[in-house]
Short mmCIF file of C-alpha atoms and ligand atoms in Angstrom, two decimals:
data_model
loop_
_atom_site.label_atom_id
_atom_site.label_comp_id
_atom_site.label_asym_id
_atom_site.label_seq_id
_atom_site.Cartn_x
_atom_site.Cartn_y
_atom_site.Cartn_z
CA MET C 1 27.72 142.99 40.91
CA ILE C 2 29.24 145.61 43.18
CA GLU C 3 29.18 149.22 42.04
CA LEU C 4 32.69 150.54 41.29
CA GLY C 5 34.00 153.65 43.08
CA ALA C 6 33.47 154.47 46.75
CA ALA C 7 31.07 151.49 47.19
CA ALA C 8 33.77 149.02 46.16
CA ARG C 9 36.20 150.34 48.77
CA LYS C 10 34.94 147.84 51.35
CA LEU C 11 36.49 144.99 49.31
CA TRP C 12 39.92 146.35 50.32
CA SER C 13 41.39 146.91 53.77
CA LEU C 14 42.71 150.41 52.92
CA ARG C 15 42.29 152.73 55.89
CA PRO C 16 38.89 154.37 55.66
CA ASP C 17 39.88 157.95 56.54
CA ALA C 18 42.05 158.57 53.46
CA SER C 19 42.02 158.74 49.65
CA PHE C 20 44.39 156.33 47.95
CA LEU C 21 45.36 157.75 44.56
CA ASN C 22 48.64 155.89 44.37
CA HIS C 23 47.64 152.35 43.44
CA GLY C 24 50.49 152.31 40.92
CA SER C 25 53.35 152.31 43.42
CA TYR C 26 52.58 149.20 45.44
CA GLY C 27 49.13 147.99 44.41
CA ALA C 28 46.54 147.09 47.03
CA CYS C 29 45.42 143.51 47.59
CA PRO C 30 41.68 142.88 48.15
CA ILE C 31 40.55 141.23 51.41
CA ALA C 32 39.24 138.15 49.57
CA VAL C 33 42.62 137.51 47.94
CA LEU C 34 44.48 138.00 51.26
CA GLN C 35 42.13 135.42 52.81
CA VAL C 36 43.11 132.87 50.13
CA GLN C 37 46.78 133.63 50.86
CA GLN C 38 46.18 133.13 54.58
CA GLN C 39 44.61 129.72 53.89
CA LEU C 40 47.59 128.77 51.81
CA ARG C 41 49.93 129.83 54.62
CA GLU C 42 47.97 127.67 57.03
CA GLN C 43 48.34 124.70 54.70
CA MET C 44 52.05 125.38 54.41
CA GLU C 45 52.57 125.50 58.17
CA ALA C 46 50.31 122.42 58.73
CA HIS C 47 52.51 120.23 56.53
CA PRO C 48 55.63 122.02 55.24
CA ASP C 49 57.01 119.00 53.43
CA ALA C 50 53.88 118.30 51.43
CA PHE C 51 53.42 121.98 50.63
CA MET C 52 56.97 122.54 49.41
CA ALA C 53 56.95 119.33 47.38
CA ARG C 54 54.18 120.83 45.25
CA ILE C 55 56.37 123.82 44.35
CA GLU C 56 59.05 121.74 42.71
CA PRO C 57 58.82 121.63 38.95
CA ASP C 58 59.04 117.79 39.03
CA SER C 59 55.96 117.58 41.24
CA PRO C 60 52.94 115.81 39.70
CA ASP C 61 50.78 118.69 41.12
CA HIS C 62 52.77 121.44 39.29
CA ALA C 63 51.48 124.16 41.60
CA VAL C 64 53.66 126.94 40.08
CA ARG C 65 53.19 125.73 36.54
CA ASP C 66 49.42 125.73 37.13
CA VAL C 67 49.64 129.38 38.13
CA ALA C 68 51.60 130.19 34.98
CA ASP C 69 48.99 128.36 32.88
CA SER C 70 46.17 130.23 34.58
CA LEU C 71 47.78 133.60 33.75
CA ALA C 72 48.82 132.69 30.21
CA GLY C 73 45.42 132.95 28.54
CA PHE C 74 44.77 136.33 30.17
CA ILE C 75 47.91 137.87 28.71
CA GLY C 76 48.02 136.16 25.35
CA THR C 77 50.79 133.62 25.64
CA ALA C 78 51.50 130.05 26.77
CA GLY C 79 52.34 129.00 30.35
CA THR C 80 55.68 127.63 29.08
CA GLN C 81 56.80 131.14 28.16
CA ILE C 82 56.22 132.42 31.72
CA ALA C 83 58.41 132.19 34.83
CA LEU C 84 57.28 133.66 38.14
CA VAL C 85 59.58 136.07 39.96
CA GLU C 86 59.20 138.16 43.06
CA ASN C 87 58.81 141.59 41.49
CA ALA C 88 59.61 143.64 38.40
CA THR C 89 62.97 144.71 39.84
CA THR C 90 64.07 141.05 40.05
CA GLY C 91 62.71 140.35 36.57
CA ALA C 92 64.64 143.20 35.00
CA GLN C 93 67.90 142.20 36.73
CA THR C 94 67.37 138.62 35.59
CA VAL C 95 67.24 139.79 31.98
CA LEU C 96 70.30 142.03 32.41
CA ASN C 97 72.32 139.20 33.97
CA SER C 98 71.23 136.65 31.37
CA LEU C 99 72.41 138.53 28.32
CA PRO C 100 76.15 138.32 27.56
CA LEU C 101 77.53 141.86 27.23
CA GLY C 102 81.02 143.26 26.83
CA PRO C 103 83.01 146.39 25.95
CA GLY C 104 81.51 148.10 22.88
CA ASP C 105 77.99 146.89 23.69
CA GLN C 106 75.34 149.42 24.71
CA ILE C 107 72.13 149.18 26.70
CA LEU C 108 69.44 151.72 25.74
CA VAL C 109 67.04 153.20 28.31
CA THR C 110 65.04 156.42 28.51
CA ASP C 111 65.21 159.09 31.19
CA HIS C 112 61.70 158.02 32.30
CA GLN C 113 63.01 154.56 33.27
CA TYR C 114 62.13 153.30 36.73
CA ASN C 115 65.05 154.16 38.98
CA SER C 116 65.89 150.67 40.28
CA VAL C 117 65.92 149.27 36.75
CA ARG C 118 68.15 152.02 35.54
CA LEU C 119 70.53 151.44 38.46
CA ALA C 120 70.59 147.70 37.62
CA ALA C 121 71.47 148.55 34.01
CA GLU C 122 74.24 150.90 35.17
CA GLU C 123 75.63 148.19 37.45
CA ARG C 124 75.55 145.59 34.66
CA CYS C 125 77.45 148.06 32.46
CA ARG C 126 80.11 148.57 35.20
CA LYS C 127 80.60 144.83 35.46
CA THR C 128 80.78 144.05 31.73
CA GLY C 129 82.35 147.15 30.19
CA ALA C 130 79.15 147.93 28.29
CA THR C 131 77.79 151.47 28.29
CA LEU C 132 74.41 152.99 28.93
CA VAL C 133 72.67 155.18 26.35
CA VAL C 134 69.88 157.33 27.75
CA ALA C 135 67.20 158.68 25.37
CA HIS C 136 65.86 161.98 26.68
CA ILE C 137 62.12 162.42 26.36
CA PRO C 138 61.08 166.00 27.18
CA LEU C 139 57.68 166.75 28.76
CA PRO C 140 55.01 167.29 27.66
CA THR C 141 55.46 164.68 24.95
CA THR C 142 53.63 162.68 22.26
CA GLY C 143 53.74 159.14 20.93
CA SER C 144 55.59 160.09 17.78
CA GLU C 145 58.17 162.05 19.76
CA ILE C 146 58.80 159.07 22.03
CA VAL C 147 59.40 156.81 19.02
CA GLN C 148 61.68 159.36 17.41
CA ARG C 149 63.76 159.96 20.58
CA VAL C 150 64.25 156.25 21.21
CA LEU C 151 65.14 155.43 17.61
CA ASP C 152 67.56 158.39 17.47
CA ALA C 153 69.41 156.82 20.38
CA ALA C 154 69.33 153.26 18.91
CA GLY C 155 72.77 153.25 17.31
CA PRO C 156 74.67 150.21 16.00
CA GLY C 157 76.27 149.43 19.40
CA VAL C 158 72.93 148.95 21.15
CA LYS C 159 72.35 145.28 21.98
CA LEU C 160 69.46 145.59 24.40
CA ALA C 161 66.71 148.21 24.83
CA LEU C 162 65.03 148.32 28.20
CA LEU C 163 61.80 150.25 27.76
CA ASP C 164 58.87 150.81 30.06
CA HIS C 165 55.50 149.84 28.64
CA ILE C 166 53.86 152.31 31.02
CA THR C 167 56.35 154.72 32.63
CA SER C 168 56.25 155.28 36.34
CA PRO C 169 56.77 159.02 37.06
CA SER C 170 55.18 160.25 33.84
CA ALA C 171 52.49 157.52 33.44
CA LEU C 172 52.93 157.36 29.67
CA VAL C 173 51.79 154.33 27.71
CA PHE C 174 54.67 153.98 25.23
CA PRO C 175 53.85 153.02 21.61
CA VAL C 176 55.48 149.65 22.21
CA GLU C 177 54.27 147.79 19.13
CA GLN C 178 55.99 150.31 16.88
CA LEU C 179 59.09 150.49 19.10
CA VAL C 180 59.54 146.70 19.23
CA SER C 181 59.28 146.29 15.48
CA GLU C 182 61.58 149.22 14.71
CA LEU C 183 64.19 148.05 17.28
CA HIS C 184 64.05 144.51 15.95
CA ARG C 185 64.68 145.84 12.44
CA ARG C 186 67.92 147.22 13.93
CA ASP C 187 68.77 143.81 15.49
CA ILE C 188 68.25 145.14 19.04
CA LEU C 189 66.77 142.84 21.66
CA VAL C 190 63.90 144.44 23.59
CA MET C 191 62.88 144.02 27.24
CA LEU C 192 59.59 145.72 28.05
CA ASP C 193 59.04 146.65 31.67
CA GLY C 194 55.32 146.19 32.08
CA ALA C 195 55.41 146.52 35.89
CA HIS C 196 52.20 148.59 35.66
CA CYS C 197 50.49 146.81 32.81
CA MET C 198 49.01 143.47 33.79
CA GLY C 199 45.48 144.36 34.87
CA GLN C 200 45.81 148.04 33.86
CA ILE C 201 45.55 147.39 30.10
CA PRO C 202 44.76 144.38 27.90
CA LEU C 203 47.91 142.44 27.00
CA GLY C 204 48.79 140.07 24.13
CA LEU C 205 52.41 139.14 24.82
CA ASP C 206 52.98 136.79 21.90
CA SER C 207 51.67 139.27 19.35
CA LEU C 208 53.53 142.15 20.97
CA GLY C 209 56.75 140.30 20.10
CA ALA C 210 59.09 141.69 22.79
CA ASP C 211 62.00 139.38 23.66
CA TRP C 212 61.32 139.67 27.36
CA TYR C 213 58.36 141.18 29.18
CA ILE C 214 58.22 141.82 32.93
CA ALA C 215 54.88 142.34 34.70
CA ASN C 216 53.87 142.70 38.31
CA ALA C 217 50.81 140.82 39.47
CA HIS C 218 50.82 142.77 42.78
CA LYS C 219 49.98 146.11 41.27
CA TRP C 220 46.97 146.17 38.93
CA LEU C 221 46.09 142.46 39.01
CA TYR C 222 45.39 142.64 42.79
CA ALA C 223 47.70 139.77 43.79
CA PRO C 224 49.58 139.77 47.11
CA LYS C 225 52.95 141.52 47.18
CA GLY C 226 55.85 139.51 45.88
CA SER C 227 54.17 138.25 42.71
CA ALA C 228 55.37 139.05 39.22
CA LEU C 229 56.09 137.27 35.96
CA MET C 230 58.80 137.19 33.42
CA TYR C 231 57.94 136.25 29.84
CA ALA C 232 60.73 135.10 27.54
CA SER C 233 60.18 134.53 23.85
CA GLY C 234 61.34 131.28 22.28
CA GLY C 235 64.45 132.98 20.91
CA VAL C 236 65.81 134.17 24.27
CA ALA C 237 64.34 131.56 26.66
CA PRO C 238 67.47 129.33 26.46
CA LEU C 239 69.61 132.30 27.62
CA THR C 240 67.34 133.24 30.49
CA ARG C 241 68.49 132.02 33.91
CA PRO C 242 67.27 132.80 37.42
CA LEU C 243 69.36 135.12 39.61
CA VAL C 244 69.34 132.39 42.27
CA THR C 245 70.86 129.05 41.46
CA SER C 246 68.90 126.25 43.13
CA HIS C 247 68.10 122.56 42.72
CA PHE C 248 66.37 122.83 39.32
CA PHE C 249 68.80 125.29 37.68
CA ALA C 250 69.74 122.78 34.98
CA LYS C 251 66.15 122.57 33.83
CA GLY C 252 66.39 126.03 32.24
CA PHE C 253 63.57 128.44 31.52
CA PRO C 254 60.91 128.42 33.00
CA ASP C 255 61.21 125.42 35.40
CA ALA C 256 64.51 126.64 36.92
CA PHE C 257 62.58 129.63 38.34
CA ASP C 258 59.85 127.62 40.03
CA TYR C 259 61.68 126.54 43.13
CA VAL C 260 64.37 128.97 44.35
CA GLY C 261 64.88 127.74 47.89
CA THR C 262 62.71 127.85 50.96
CA ARG C 263 60.59 130.95 50.90
CA ASP C 264 56.94 131.98 51.04
CA TYR C 265 55.44 130.94 47.71
CA THR C 266 51.89 131.83 48.77
CA SER C 267 51.88 135.14 46.85
CA TRP C 268 52.42 133.29 43.59
CA LEU C 269 49.89 130.67 44.49
CA SER C 270 47.32 133.40 45.19
CA ILE C 271 47.54 134.78 41.68
CA PRO C 272 44.62 132.66 40.36
CA ALA C 273 42.45 134.07 43.21
CA ALA C 274 43.44 137.59 42.18
CA LEU C 275 42.63 136.84 38.58
CA ASN C 276 39.21 135.49 39.68
CA PHE C 277 38.61 138.61 41.70
CA PHE C 278 39.43 140.79 38.72
CA ARG C 279 37.20 138.68 36.42
CA GLU C 280 34.34 139.00 38.88
CA LEU C 281 34.68 142.79 38.93
CA GLY C 282 34.87 142.63 35.12
CA PRO C 283 38.12 143.71 33.40
CA GLU C 284 36.29 145.85 30.77
CA ARG C 285 34.14 147.42 33.46
CA VAL C 286 37.20 148.29 35.56
CA TRP C 287 39.09 149.72 32.56
CA ASN C 288 36.08 151.87 31.56
CA HIS C 289 35.58 153.07 35.11
CA ASN C 290 39.27 153.95 35.38
CA PHE C 291 39.36 155.81 32.12
CA ARG C 292 36.25 157.82 33.04
CA LEU C 293 38.01 158.76 36.29
CA VAL C 294 41.14 159.83 34.37
CA LEU C 295 39.02 162.05 32.13
CA ALA C 296 37.14 163.64 35.02
CA GLY C 297 40.28 163.99 37.15
CA SER C 298 42.10 165.61 34.22
CA ASP C 299 39.47 168.34 33.87
CA ALA C 300 39.70 169.03 37.60
CA MET C 301 43.51 169.09 37.55
CA ILE C 302 43.70 171.39 34.52
CA ASN C 303 41.29 173.80 36.26
CA ALA C 304 43.69 173.78 39.20
CA GLY C 305 46.57 174.92 36.91
CA ALA C 306 48.24 171.57 36.23
CA VAL C 307 49.50 170.71 32.72
CA PRO C 308 49.04 167.12 31.36
CA ALA C 309 52.38 165.37 30.68
CA SER C 310 50.98 163.88 27.44
CA PRO C 311 47.84 163.75 25.32
CA ILE C 312 45.06 161.51 26.63
CA GLU C 313 45.89 158.86 23.96
CA LEU C 314 49.02 157.95 25.99
CA CYS C 315 47.02 157.39 29.18
CA ALA C 316 45.46 154.29 30.70
CA ALA C 317 44.46 154.34 34.39
CA MET C 318 47.02 156.85 35.59
CA ARG C 319 47.85 160.36 34.49
CA ALA C 320 50.80 162.61 35.36
CA PHE C 321 50.66 166.42 35.40
CA ILE C 322 53.35 169.02 35.40
CA LEU C 323 52.89 171.53 38.20
CA PRO C 324 54.42 174.72 36.71
CA GLN C 325 57.08 176.35 38.90
CA LYS C 326 59.22 179.50 38.86
CA ARG C 327 62.42 177.45 38.90
CA PRO C 328 63.44 173.87 38.02
CA ALA C 329 61.98 171.35 40.46
CA ILE C 330 64.10 169.77 43.18
CA ARG C 331 63.33 166.52 44.99
CA ALA C 332 62.37 168.32 48.18
CA ASP C 333 59.46 169.95 46.28
CA ALA C 334 57.98 166.54 45.52
CA ALA C 335 58.49 165.31 49.08
CA SER C 336 56.92 168.39 50.64
CA LEU C 337 53.86 168.36 48.37
CA MET C 338 53.26 164.65 49.13
CA ALA C 339 53.65 165.30 52.85
CA LEU C 340 51.28 168.28 52.68
CA LEU C 341 48.60 166.36 50.82
CA TRP C 342 48.83 163.48 53.28
CA ASN C 343 49.11 165.50 56.48
CA ARG C 344 46.52 168.16 55.70
CA GLU C 345 44.16 166.31 53.38
CA ARG C 346 44.73 162.57 53.93
CA ILE C 347 45.37 162.13 50.20
CA GLN C 348 48.01 159.53 49.33
CA ILE C 349 49.47 160.36 45.95
CA ARG C 350 52.82 160.16 44.10
CA CYS C 351 54.80 163.28 43.33
CA THR C 352 58.24 163.12 41.67
CA THR C 353 60.63 165.26 39.65
CA LEU C 354 61.77 164.53 36.11
CA GLY C 355 63.87 166.73 33.86
CA GLY C 356 63.31 169.75 36.12
CA ASN C 357 59.51 169.27 36.18
CA LEU C 358 57.48 168.72 39.28
CA LEU C 359 55.15 165.82 38.41
CA LEU C 360 51.99 164.73 40.22
CA ARG C 361 50.52 161.37 39.17
CA PHE C 362 47.10 160.21 40.19
CA CYS C 363 45.88 156.60 39.76
CA ALA C 364 42.32 155.55 39.10
CA GLN C 365 41.18 152.21 40.48
CA ALA C 366 38.00 150.22 41.09
CA TYR C 367 37.85 151.60 44.68
CA VAL C 368 38.38 155.28 43.70
CA GLY C 369 35.42 157.63 43.23
CA GLU C 370 35.23 160.75 41.12
CA GLN C 371 34.71 163.02 44.14
CA GLU C 372 38.15 162.00 45.43
CA LEU C 373 39.75 163.47 42.31
CA GLN C 374 37.69 166.65 42.71
CA ARG C 375 38.94 166.83 46.28
CA LEU C 376 42.54 166.48 45.07
CA ALA C 377 42.13 169.35 42.64
CA GLU C 378 40.49 171.53 45.32
CA ALA C 379 43.33 170.75 47.71
CA LEU C 380 45.86 171.87 45.06
CA GLN C 381 43.93 175.05 44.48
CA ARG C 382 43.81 175.75 48.19
CA HIS C 383 47.44 174.92 49.08
CA GLY C 384 49.24 175.44 45.76
CA TRP C 385 52.64 173.75 45.44
CA PRO C 386 56.28 174.73 46.06
CA ASN C 387 57.40 177.70 43.96
CA ARG C 388 54.19 177.78 41.97
CA ALA C 389 54.57 179.81 38.78
C1 LIG R 1 58.12 150.87 35.50
C2 LIG R 1 58.42 150.16 36.80
N1 LIG R 1 59.36 149.19 36.78
C3 LIG R 1 59.67 148.54 37.91
C4 LIG R 1 59.04 148.80 39.09
C5 LIG R 1 59.43 148.07 40.31
O1 LIG R 1 58.43 147.25 40.76
P1 LIG R 1 58.73 146.35 42.01
O2 LIG R 1 58.92 147.26 43.15
O3 LIG R 1 57.50 145.51 42.15
O4 LIG R 1 59.90 145.56 41.73
C6 LIG R 1 58.08 149.81 39.14
C7 LIG R 1 57.40 150.14 40.40
O5 LIG R 1 56.58 151.03 40.49
C8 LIG R 1 57.78 150.49 37.96
O6 LIG R 1 56.90 151.49 37.97
#
């Protein structure tokens, strides 16, 4: 079994002269999984008709349904509750478009929401006359504060809550079990955006009880880009329709999502290979390795003057830090710090602003070694950051 950390890096094609501490944004697909995808592409181009026939939900081979079944056990649900979509952005818009909304209805989000999902919610509000309610979660924060802030905003008009399971800029694992049950008590439907979750943390979707759950396979599950899933519970599955109407639209959820026109389905079909890769590395082993990195990286970052955005209990394999400044952060601060760390240090990392804070988020991963996080902290000590307080 390969040692995790720097030794595992050769399983990926990431350029060798840099540190990649931003797995969360786009994922990184291992060489072995890309080879499987390449073989699938060769099969597709060798006999397009036979290949595409297998994608259709009526096919006796059920290629897409087989993928859903292979994922289902890993995330605690049944294959019939899962549709495949291209990415979390598509999944979130699918939910927004599926739910009838009108004037007087409200959609609840937080100010940590991923930007494209928030924009999609705003657009849906413009089209339907619904309004957006944004729960503000100040940083640093805690689990009980997150619950309080969300529930304070969950008034009687709220029909749908769109919540991140793990937030993007602030890397917070929301207390979703408690949030789902409290929101359901208020008759509010819940869509959890788990774009970062599948592969980063253990998942049990049926027991979690969200109405919809969106998860990327191309981030932490190591699948090729363009692979994600949408879970719909029995109650909302009949409402849930694909954004694209195609031949099997009338079949409803999930079959209507399987074939959505001629496109490259090889990312979806490579998901079982990604799952095998992850199982060979050992999910528990990867999660333990990542958490050890988060702990070691946190010590180094705190020594460099950074302030954790939350207690460690709200962290999985990523952690965000506030970089204290003399004035509220502006977007150019984040861009210039990312550029500096890349240009001067060859460190790829995500830096953003949220609520006037300059946030730096590092991601652990099977291919990241502890010394890379030490190097990050040393670089911050050496160069500082814009308007450092
Ligand atoms: C919370 C969250 N939702 C949605 C997305 C969008 O994912 P994708 O670009 O795969 O659609 C991201 C991407 O980082 C995310 O962090």
